[in-house]
CSV table of C-alpha atoms in Angstrom, one decimal:
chain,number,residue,atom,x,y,z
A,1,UNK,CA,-53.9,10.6,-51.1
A,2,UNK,CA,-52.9,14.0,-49.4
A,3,UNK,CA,-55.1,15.2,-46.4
A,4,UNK,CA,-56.1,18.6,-47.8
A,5,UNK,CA,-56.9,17.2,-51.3
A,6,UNK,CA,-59.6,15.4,-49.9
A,7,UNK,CA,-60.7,17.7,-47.2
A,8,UNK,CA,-64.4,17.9,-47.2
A,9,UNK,CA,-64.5,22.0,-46.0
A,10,UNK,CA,-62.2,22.9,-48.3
A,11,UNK,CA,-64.4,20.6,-51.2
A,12,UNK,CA,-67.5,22.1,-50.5
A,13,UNK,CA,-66.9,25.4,-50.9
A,14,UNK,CA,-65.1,24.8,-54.1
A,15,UNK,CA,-68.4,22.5,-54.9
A,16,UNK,CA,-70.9,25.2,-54.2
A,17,UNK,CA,-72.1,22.1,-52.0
A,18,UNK,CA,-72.3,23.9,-48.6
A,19,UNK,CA,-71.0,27.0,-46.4
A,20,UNK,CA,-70.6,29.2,-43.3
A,21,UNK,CA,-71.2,33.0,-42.9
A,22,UNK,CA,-70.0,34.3,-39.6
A,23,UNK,CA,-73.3,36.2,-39.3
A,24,UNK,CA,-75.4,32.9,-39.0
A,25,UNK,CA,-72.8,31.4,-36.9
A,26,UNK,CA,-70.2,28.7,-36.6
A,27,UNK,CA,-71.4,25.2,-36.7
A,28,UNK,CA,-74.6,26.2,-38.8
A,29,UNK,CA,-73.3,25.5,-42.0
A,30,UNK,CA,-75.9,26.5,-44.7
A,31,UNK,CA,-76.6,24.5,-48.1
A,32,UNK,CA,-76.1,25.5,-51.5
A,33,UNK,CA,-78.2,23.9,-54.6
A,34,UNK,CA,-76.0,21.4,-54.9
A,35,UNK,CA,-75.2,20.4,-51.9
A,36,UNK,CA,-79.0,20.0,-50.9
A,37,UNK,CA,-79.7,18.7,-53.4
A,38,UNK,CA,-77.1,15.7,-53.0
A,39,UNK,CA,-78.3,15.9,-48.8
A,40,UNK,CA,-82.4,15.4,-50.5
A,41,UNK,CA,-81.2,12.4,-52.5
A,42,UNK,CA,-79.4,10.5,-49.4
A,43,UNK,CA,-83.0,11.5,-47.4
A,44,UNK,CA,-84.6,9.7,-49.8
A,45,UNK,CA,-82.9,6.9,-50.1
A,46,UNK,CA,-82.9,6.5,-46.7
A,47,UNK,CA,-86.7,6.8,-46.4
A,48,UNK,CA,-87.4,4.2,-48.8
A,49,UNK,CA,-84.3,2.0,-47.1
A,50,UNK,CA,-86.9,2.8,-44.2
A,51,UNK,CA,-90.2,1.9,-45.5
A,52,UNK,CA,-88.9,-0.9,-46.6
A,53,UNK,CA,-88.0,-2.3,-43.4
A,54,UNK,CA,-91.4,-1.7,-42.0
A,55,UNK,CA,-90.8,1.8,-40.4
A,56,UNK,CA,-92.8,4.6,-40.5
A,57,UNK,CA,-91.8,8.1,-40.2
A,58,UNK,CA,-93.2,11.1,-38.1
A,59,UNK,CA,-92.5,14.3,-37.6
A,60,UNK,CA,-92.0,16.6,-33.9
A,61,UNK,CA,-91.2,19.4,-33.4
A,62,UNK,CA,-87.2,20.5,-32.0
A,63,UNK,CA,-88.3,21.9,-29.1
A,64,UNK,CA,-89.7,20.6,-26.0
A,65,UNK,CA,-90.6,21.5,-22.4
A,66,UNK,CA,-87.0,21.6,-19.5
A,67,UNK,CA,-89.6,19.2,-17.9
A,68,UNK,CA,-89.4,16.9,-20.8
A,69,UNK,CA,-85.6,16.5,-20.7
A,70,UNK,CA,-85.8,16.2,-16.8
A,71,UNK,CA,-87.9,12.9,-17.0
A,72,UNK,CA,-85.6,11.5,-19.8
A,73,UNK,CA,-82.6,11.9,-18.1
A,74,UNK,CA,-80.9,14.6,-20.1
A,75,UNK,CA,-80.7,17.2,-17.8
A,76,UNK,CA,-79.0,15.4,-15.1
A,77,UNK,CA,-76.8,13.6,-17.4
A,78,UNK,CA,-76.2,15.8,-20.6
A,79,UNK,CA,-76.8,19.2,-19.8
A,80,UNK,CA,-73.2,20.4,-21.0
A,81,UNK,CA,-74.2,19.4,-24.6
A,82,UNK,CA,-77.3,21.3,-24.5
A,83,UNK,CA,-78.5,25.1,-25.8
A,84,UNK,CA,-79.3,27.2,-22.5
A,85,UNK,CA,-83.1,27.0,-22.0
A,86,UNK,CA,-85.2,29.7,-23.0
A,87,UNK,CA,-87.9,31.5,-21.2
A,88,UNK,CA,-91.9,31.3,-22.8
A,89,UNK,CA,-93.5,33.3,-19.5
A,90,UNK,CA,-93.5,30.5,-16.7
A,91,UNK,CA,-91.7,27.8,-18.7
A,92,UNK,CA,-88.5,27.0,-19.8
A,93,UNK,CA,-88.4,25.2,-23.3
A,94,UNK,CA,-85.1,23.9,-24.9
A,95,UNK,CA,-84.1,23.2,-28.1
A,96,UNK,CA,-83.7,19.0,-28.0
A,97,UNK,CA,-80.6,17.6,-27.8
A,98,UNK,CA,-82.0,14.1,-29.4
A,99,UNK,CA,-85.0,13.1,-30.6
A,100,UNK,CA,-86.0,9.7,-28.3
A,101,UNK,CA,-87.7,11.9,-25.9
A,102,UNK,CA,-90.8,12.8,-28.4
A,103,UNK,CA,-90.9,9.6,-29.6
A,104,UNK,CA,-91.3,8.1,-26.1
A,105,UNK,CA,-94.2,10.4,-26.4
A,106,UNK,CA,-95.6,10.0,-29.6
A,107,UNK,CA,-95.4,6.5,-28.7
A,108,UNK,CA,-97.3,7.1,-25.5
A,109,UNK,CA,-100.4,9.0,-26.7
A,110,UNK,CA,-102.3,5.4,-27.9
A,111,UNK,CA,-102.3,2.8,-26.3
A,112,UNK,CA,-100.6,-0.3,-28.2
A,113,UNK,CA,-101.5,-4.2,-28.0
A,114,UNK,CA,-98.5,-6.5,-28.5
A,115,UNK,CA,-100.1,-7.2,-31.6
A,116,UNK,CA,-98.8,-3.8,-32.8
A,117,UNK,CA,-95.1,-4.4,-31.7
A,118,UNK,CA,-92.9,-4.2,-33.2
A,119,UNK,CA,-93.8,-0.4,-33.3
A,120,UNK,CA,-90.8,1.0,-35.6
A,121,UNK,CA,-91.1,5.0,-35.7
A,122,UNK,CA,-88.7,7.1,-37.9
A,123,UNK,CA,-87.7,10.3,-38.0
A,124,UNK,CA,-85.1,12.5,-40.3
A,125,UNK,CA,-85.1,15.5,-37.4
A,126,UNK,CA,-83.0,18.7,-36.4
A,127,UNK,CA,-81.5,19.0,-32.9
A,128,UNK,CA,-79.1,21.0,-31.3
A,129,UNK,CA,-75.9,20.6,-29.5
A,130,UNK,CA,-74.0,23.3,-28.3
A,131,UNK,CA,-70.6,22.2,-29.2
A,132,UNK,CA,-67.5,24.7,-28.1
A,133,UNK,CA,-67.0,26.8,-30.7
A,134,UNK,CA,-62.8,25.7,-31.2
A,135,UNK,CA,-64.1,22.2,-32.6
A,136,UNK,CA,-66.8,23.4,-35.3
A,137,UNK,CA,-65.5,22.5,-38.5
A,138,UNK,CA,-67.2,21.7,-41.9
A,139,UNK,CA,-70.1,19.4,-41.3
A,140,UNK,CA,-68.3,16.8,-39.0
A,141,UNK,CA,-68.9,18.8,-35.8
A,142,UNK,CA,-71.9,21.2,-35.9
A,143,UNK,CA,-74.5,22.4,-33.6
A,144,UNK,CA,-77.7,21.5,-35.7
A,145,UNK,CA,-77.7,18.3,-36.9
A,146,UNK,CA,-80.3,16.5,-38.6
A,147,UNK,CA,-80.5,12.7,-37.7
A,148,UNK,CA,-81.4,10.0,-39.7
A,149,UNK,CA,-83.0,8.6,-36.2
A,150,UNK,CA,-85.7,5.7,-35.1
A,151,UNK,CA,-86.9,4.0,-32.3
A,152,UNK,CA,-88.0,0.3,-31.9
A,153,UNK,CA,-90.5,-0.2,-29.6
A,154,UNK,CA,-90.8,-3.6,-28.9
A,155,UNK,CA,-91.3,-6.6,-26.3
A,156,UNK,CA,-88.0,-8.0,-24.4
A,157,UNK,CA,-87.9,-11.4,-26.7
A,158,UNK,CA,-87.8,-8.9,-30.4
A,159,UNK,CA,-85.2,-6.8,-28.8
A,160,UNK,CA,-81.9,-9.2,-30.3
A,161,UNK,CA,-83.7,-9.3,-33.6
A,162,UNK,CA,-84.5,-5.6,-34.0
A,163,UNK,CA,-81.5,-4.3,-33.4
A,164,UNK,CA,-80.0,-7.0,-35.6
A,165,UNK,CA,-81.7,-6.6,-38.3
A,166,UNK,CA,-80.8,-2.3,-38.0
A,167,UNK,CA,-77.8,-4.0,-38.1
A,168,UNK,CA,-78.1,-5.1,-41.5
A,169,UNK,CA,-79.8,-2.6,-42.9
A,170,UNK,CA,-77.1,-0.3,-42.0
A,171,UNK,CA,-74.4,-2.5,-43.7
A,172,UNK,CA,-77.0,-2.7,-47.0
A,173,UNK,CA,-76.8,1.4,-46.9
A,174,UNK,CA,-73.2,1.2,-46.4
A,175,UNK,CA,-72.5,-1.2,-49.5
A,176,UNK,CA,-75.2,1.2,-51.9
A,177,UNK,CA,-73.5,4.5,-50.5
A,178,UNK,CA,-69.6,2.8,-51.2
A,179,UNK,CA,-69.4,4.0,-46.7
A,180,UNK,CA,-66.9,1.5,-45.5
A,181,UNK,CA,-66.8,0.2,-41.8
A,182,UNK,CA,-63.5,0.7,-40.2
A,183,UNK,CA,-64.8,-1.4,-37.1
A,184,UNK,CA,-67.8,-2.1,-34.9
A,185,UNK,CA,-67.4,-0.2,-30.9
A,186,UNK,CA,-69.2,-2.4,-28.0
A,187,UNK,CA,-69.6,1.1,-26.1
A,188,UNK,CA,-70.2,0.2,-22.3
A,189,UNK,CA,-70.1,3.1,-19.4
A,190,UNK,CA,-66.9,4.2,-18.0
A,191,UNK,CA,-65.5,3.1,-14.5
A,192,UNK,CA,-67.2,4.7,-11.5
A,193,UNK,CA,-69.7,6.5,-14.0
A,194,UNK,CA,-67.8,9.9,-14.2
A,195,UNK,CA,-69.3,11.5,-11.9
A,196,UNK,CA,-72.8,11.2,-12.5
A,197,UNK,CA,-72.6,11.2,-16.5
A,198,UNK,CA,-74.5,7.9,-16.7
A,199,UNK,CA,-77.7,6.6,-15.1
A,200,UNK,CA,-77.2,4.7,-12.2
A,201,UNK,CA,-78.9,1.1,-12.7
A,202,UNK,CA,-76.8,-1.7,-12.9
A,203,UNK,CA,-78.9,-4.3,-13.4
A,204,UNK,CA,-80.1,-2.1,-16.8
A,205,UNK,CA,-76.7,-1.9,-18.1
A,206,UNK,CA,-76.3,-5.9,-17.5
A,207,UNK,CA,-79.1,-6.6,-18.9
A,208,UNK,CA,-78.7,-4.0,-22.1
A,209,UNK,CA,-75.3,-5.2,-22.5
A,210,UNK,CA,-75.7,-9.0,-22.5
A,211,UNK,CA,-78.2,-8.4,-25.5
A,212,UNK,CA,-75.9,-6.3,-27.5
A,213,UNK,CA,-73.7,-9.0,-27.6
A,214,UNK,CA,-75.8,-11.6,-28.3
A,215,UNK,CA,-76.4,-8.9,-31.7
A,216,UNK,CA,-73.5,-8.9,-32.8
A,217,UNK,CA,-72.1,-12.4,-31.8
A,218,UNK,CA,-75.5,-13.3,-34.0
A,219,UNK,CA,-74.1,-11.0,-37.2
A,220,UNK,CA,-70.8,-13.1,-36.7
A,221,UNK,CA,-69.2,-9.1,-37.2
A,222,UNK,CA,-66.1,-8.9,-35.0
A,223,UNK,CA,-66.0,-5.6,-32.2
A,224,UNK,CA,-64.2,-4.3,-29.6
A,225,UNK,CA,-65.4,-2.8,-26.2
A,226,UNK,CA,-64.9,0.7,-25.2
A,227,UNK,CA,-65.4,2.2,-22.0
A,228,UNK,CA,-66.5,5.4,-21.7
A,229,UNK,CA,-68.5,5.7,-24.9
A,230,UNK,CA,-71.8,4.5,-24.0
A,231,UNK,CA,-75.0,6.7,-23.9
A,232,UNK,CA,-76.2,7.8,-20.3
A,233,UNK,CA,-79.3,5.4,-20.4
A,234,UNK,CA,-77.5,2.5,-21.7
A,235,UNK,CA,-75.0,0.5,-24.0
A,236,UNK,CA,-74.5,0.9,-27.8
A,237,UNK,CA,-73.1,-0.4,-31.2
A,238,UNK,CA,-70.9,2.0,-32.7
A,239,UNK,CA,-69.7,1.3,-36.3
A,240,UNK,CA,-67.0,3.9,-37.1
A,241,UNK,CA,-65.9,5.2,-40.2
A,242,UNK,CA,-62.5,6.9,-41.2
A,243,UNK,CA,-61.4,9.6,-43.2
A,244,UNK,CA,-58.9,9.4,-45.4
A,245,UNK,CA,-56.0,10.8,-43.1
A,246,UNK,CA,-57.3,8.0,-40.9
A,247,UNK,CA,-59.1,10.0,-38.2
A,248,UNK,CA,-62.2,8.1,-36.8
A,249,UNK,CA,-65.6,9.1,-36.2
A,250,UNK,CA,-69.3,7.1,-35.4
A,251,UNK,CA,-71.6,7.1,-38.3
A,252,UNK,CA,-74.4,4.8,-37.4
A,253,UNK,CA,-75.6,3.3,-33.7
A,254,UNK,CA,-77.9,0.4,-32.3
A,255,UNK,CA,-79.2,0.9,-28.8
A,256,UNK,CA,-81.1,-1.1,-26.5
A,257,UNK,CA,-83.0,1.1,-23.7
A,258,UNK,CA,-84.7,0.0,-20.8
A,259,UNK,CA,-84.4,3.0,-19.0
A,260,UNK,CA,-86.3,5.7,-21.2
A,261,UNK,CA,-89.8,3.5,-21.3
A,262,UNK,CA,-89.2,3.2,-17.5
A,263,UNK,CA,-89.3,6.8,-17.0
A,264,UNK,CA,-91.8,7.8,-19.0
A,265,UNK,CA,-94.0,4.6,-18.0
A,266,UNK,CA,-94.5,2.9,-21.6
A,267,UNK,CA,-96.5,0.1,-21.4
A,268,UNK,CA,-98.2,-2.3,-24.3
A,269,UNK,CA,-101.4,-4.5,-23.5
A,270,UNK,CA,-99.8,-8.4,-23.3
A,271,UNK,CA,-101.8,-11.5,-24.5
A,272,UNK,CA,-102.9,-12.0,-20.8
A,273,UNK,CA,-104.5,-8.5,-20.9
A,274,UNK,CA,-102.1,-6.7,-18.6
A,275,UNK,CA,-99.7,-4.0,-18.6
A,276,UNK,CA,-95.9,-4.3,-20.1
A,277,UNK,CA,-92.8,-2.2,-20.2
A,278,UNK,CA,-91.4,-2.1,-23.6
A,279,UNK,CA,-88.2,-2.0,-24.7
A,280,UNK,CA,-86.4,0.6,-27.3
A,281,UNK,CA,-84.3,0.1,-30.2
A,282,UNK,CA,-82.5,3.0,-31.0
A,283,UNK,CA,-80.7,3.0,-34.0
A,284,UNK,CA,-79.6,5.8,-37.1
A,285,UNK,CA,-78.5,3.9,-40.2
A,286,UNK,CA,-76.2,6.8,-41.8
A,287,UNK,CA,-76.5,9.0,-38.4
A,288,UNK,CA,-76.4,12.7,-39.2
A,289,UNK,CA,-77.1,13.9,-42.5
A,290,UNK,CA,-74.1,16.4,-41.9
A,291,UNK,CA,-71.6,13.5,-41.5
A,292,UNK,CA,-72.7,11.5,-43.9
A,293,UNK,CA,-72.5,13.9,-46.9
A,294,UNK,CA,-68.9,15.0,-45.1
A,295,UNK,CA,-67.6,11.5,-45.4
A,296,UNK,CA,-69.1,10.8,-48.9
A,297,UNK,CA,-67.7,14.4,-50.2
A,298,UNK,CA,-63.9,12.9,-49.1
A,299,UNK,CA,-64.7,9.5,-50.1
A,300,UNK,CA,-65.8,10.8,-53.6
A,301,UNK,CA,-63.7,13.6,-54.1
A,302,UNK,CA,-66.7,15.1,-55.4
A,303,UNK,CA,-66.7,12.5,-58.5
A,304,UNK,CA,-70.1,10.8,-56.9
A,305,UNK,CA,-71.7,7.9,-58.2
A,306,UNK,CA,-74.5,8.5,-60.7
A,307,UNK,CA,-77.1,8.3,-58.8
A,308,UNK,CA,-76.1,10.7,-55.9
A,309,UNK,CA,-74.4,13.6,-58.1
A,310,UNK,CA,-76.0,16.8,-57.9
A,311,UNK,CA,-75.8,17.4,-61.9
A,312,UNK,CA,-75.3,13.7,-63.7
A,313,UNK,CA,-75.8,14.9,-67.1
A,314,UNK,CA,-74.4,18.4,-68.7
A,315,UNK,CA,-75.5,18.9,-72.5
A,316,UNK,CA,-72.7,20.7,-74.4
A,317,UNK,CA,-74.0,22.1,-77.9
A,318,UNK,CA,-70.6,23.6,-79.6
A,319,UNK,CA,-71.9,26.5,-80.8
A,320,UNK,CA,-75.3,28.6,-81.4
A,321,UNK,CA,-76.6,26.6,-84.0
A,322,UNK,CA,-77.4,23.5,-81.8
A,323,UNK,CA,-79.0,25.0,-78.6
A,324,UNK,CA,-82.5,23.7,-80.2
A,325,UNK,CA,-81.4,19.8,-80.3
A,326,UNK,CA,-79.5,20.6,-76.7
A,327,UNK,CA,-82.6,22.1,-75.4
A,328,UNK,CA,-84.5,19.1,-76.5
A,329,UNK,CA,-82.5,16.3,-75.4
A,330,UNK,CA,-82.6,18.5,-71.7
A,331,UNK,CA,-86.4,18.4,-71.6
A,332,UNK,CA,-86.2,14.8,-72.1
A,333,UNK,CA,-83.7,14.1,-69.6
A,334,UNK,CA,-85.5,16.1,-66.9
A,335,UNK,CA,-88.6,14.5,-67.9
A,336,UNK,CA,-87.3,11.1,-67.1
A,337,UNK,CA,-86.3,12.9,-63.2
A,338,UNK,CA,-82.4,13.1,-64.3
A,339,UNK,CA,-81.1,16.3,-63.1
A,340,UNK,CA,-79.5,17.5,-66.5
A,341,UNK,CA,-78.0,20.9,-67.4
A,342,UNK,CA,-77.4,22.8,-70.7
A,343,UNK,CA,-73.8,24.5,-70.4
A,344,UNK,CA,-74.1,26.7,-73.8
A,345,UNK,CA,-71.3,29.0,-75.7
A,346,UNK,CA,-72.0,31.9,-73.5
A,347,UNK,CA,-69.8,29.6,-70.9
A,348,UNK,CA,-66.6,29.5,-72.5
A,349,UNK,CA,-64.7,27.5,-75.1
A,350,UNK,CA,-66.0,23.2,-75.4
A,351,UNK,CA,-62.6,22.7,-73.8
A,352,UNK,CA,-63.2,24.9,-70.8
A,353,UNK,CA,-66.8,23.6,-70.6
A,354,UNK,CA,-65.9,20.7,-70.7
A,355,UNK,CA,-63.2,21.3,-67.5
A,356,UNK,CA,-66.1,22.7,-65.6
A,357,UNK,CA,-67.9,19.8,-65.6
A,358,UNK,CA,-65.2,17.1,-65.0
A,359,UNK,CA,-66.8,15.6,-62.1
A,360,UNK,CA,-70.6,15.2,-63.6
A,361,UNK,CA,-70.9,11.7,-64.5
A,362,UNK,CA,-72.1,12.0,-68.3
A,363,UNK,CA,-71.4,15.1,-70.8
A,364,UNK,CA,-73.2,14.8,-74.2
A,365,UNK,CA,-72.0,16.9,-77.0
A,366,UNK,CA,-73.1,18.3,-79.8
A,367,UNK,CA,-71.8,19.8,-82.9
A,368,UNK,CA,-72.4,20.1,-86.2
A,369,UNK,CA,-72.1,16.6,-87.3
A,370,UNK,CA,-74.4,15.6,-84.3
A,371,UNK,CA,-77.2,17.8,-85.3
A,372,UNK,CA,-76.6,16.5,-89.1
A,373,UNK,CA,-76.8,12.7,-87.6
A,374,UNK,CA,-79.9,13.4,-85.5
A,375,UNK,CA,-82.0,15.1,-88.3
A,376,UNK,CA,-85.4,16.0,-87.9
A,377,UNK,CA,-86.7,13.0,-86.3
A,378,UNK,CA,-84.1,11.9,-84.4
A,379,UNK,CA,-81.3,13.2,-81.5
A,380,UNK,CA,-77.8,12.5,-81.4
A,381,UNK,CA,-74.7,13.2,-79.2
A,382,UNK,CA,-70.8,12.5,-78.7
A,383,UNK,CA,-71.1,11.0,-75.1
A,384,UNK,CA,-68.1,11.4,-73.0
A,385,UNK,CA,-67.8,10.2,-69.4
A,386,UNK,CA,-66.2,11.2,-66.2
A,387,UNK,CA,-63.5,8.5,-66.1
A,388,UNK,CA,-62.4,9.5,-69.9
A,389,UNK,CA,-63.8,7.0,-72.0
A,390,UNK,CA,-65.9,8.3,-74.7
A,391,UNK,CA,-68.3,5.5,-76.2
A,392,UNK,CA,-69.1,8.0,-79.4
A,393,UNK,CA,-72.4,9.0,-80.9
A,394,UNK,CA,-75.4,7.7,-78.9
A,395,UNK,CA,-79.3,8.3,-79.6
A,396,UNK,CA,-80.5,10.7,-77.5
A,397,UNK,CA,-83.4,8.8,-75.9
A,398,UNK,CA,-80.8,6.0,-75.5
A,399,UNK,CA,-78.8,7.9,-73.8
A,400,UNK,CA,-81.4,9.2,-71.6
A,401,UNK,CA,-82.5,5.5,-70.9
A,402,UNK,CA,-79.4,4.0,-69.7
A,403,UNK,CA,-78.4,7.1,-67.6
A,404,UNK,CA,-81.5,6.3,-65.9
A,405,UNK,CA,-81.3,2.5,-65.7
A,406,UNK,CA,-77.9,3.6,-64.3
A,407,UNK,CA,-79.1,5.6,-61.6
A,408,UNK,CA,-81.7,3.3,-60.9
A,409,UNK,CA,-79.5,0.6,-59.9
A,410,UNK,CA,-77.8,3.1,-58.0
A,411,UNK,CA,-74.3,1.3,-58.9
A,412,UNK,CA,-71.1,2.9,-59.0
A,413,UNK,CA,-70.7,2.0,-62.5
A,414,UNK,CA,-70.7,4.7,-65.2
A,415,UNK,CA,-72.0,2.6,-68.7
A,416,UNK,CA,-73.1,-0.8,-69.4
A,417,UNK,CA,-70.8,-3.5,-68.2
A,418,UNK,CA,-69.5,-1.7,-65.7
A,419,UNK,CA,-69.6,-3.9,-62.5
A,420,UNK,CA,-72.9,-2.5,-60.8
């Protein structure tokens, strides 16, 4: 597969999926229908994923006080990564570099019994890095990012089976997206700290690191340790991807922190009635949104499974005479939530219609003899799909139903007996 084929920049422009304009900026891509509304369905899915797995979400905002990011740690530690602060009068806000500072707070403004813990909080949020301008490309390197993010707070004996089971529920998103793990990082602190670029408590890092093992020895998924890649406040799980000219990049990450509820003095009421430090869980199953649709626009080639494609059904009617059964079978596909399209005469020959919508999953056609089979009561249209195959006349409402069933199941099968 050649590099530039598969390049997602040069994909989504020629996708209508996303864009720059030198006006906004570099590395502030904006999205185009398509593209957001491919970026809406991964948030989705990811929010159910979420609920699912006993999270709940919250929203704050992407800015915060300089005093904020002084107690976290980011302003001694990862300044260089973050916007210039601005002036509001007699304080300085920032726009946040990650989002684990608010939720420390959010987390701090009730008081929690270890009854409550595990406390899982979620958040699909913006921040801001400010990324030299010579490595903004695309969506794999941009300076506002919106993170599939969460925090665990939880006691010191859930810690191994928290970040363990984000563990698995990044490798269940991985399998339903078709995102395949190159490998799993063990990312522990460089030697001598680099001057400063990590917290200095080595007891922490023991501690942090020993339990990340015990993770993934637990998941029985082999890993190798890096040093140099960890966060500032502790160790992480990195599970990298690849794209297709090989090149590597970290998707998702499991943390375990015991510095951030140190500094800003969480605490849960214990069975004996007195104070505790938590401990957080960070984790991001698919990471930045940005990536994610990156990878998946390479991965795909555009050609995305059913359930993810921006259009999954075009209705073709040949000529004039059948816009009123095309119109039809398009309120009834958008009734049932599929997002269909009517691609008429005033578009071209079939044959060219037809070549602008080789990557949507399932084209339905129809002509003359269509209209004639379908009648009064009754829809019918020549179904072809993306791969080629053409399984003939099909019942409108039938078709409607298994395109739905189909994306459902959010398989990467096409028709029935496909492998789901």
């Amino acid at each position: 597969m050649h590099d530039h084929d598969h390049d997602h920049r040069r994909l989504g422009r020629e996708l209508d999926l996303f864009d720059t304009d030198p006006l906004m900026g570099a590395g502030l891509p904006y999205w185009l229908p398509d593209g957001a509304t491919l970026r809406h369905v991964l948030e989705e899915y990811i929010r159910e994923a979420e609920r699912g797995a006993g999270y709940r979400h919250v929203y704050s905002p992407v800015l915060g006080k300089r005093e904020l990011y002084e107690i976290s740690g980011h302003w001694d530690h990862y300044s260089e990564d973050m916007f210039p602060p601005m002036r509001l009068g007699a304080e300085e806000v920032v726009l946040r570099p990650s989002l684990c500072p608010h939720h420390a707070l959010i987390y701090r403004s009730r008081s929690h019994s270890y009854r409550e813990l595990p406390y899982r909080m979620a958040e699909l949020g913006g921040m801001y890095r400010s990324e030299l301008s010579g490595v903004l490309g695309g969506l794999t390197r941009v300076r506002a990012i919106q993170l599939n993010d969460a925090h665990v707070f939880c006691t010191l004996d859930q810690a191994v089976d928290e970040a363990r089971a984000a563990l698995e529920l990044i490798t269940r998103a991985y399998a339903d997206l078709g995102i395949r793990a190159v490998r799993h990082r063990l990312s522990l602190p460089g030697e001598g700290g680099r001057g400063g670029k990590y917290v200095a408590d080595p007891e922490l890092w023991r501690r942090a690191t020993a339990l990340l093992r015990e993770v993934l020895d637990a998941s029985g998924i082999p890993y190798e340790a890096a040093e140099g890649e960890a966060a500032f406040y502790g160790p992480k799980i990195d599970v990298q991807i690849a794209d297709p000219a090989g090149r590597e990049a970290t998707l998702s990450t499991v943390q375990i922190d015991f510095h951030q509820p140190e500094r800003f003095d969480l605490h849960y009421i214990g069975p004996d009635g007195a104070r505790h430090r938590p401990v957080m869980v960070h984790r991001s199953v698919i990471g930045s949104v940005e990536r994610a649709v990156a990878h998946l626009v390479e991965q795909h080639g555009g050609a995305f499974p059913p359930w993810l494609a921006p259009v999954q059904l075009v209705i073709l009617p040949v000529s004039d005479a059948q816009t009123g059964p095309a119109e039809e079978l398009l309120r009834r596909a958008r009734r049932q939530g599929l997002r269909a399209e009517l691609a008429g005469p005033e578009h071209g020959t079939l044959g060219a219609r037809v070549r602008a919508a080789r990557l949507v999953p399932y084209q339905a056609v129809i002509g003359e003899r269509e209209a004639r089979e379908g009648g009064e009561e009754g829809l019918v249209a020549a179904v072809r799909l993306r791969d080629g195959r053409r399984p003939g006349a099909v019942n409108g409402a039938e078709l409607v139903d298994r395109i739905a069933a189909r994306v459902a199941a959010r398989g990467p099968g096409l028709w029935d007996g496909d492998a789901a």
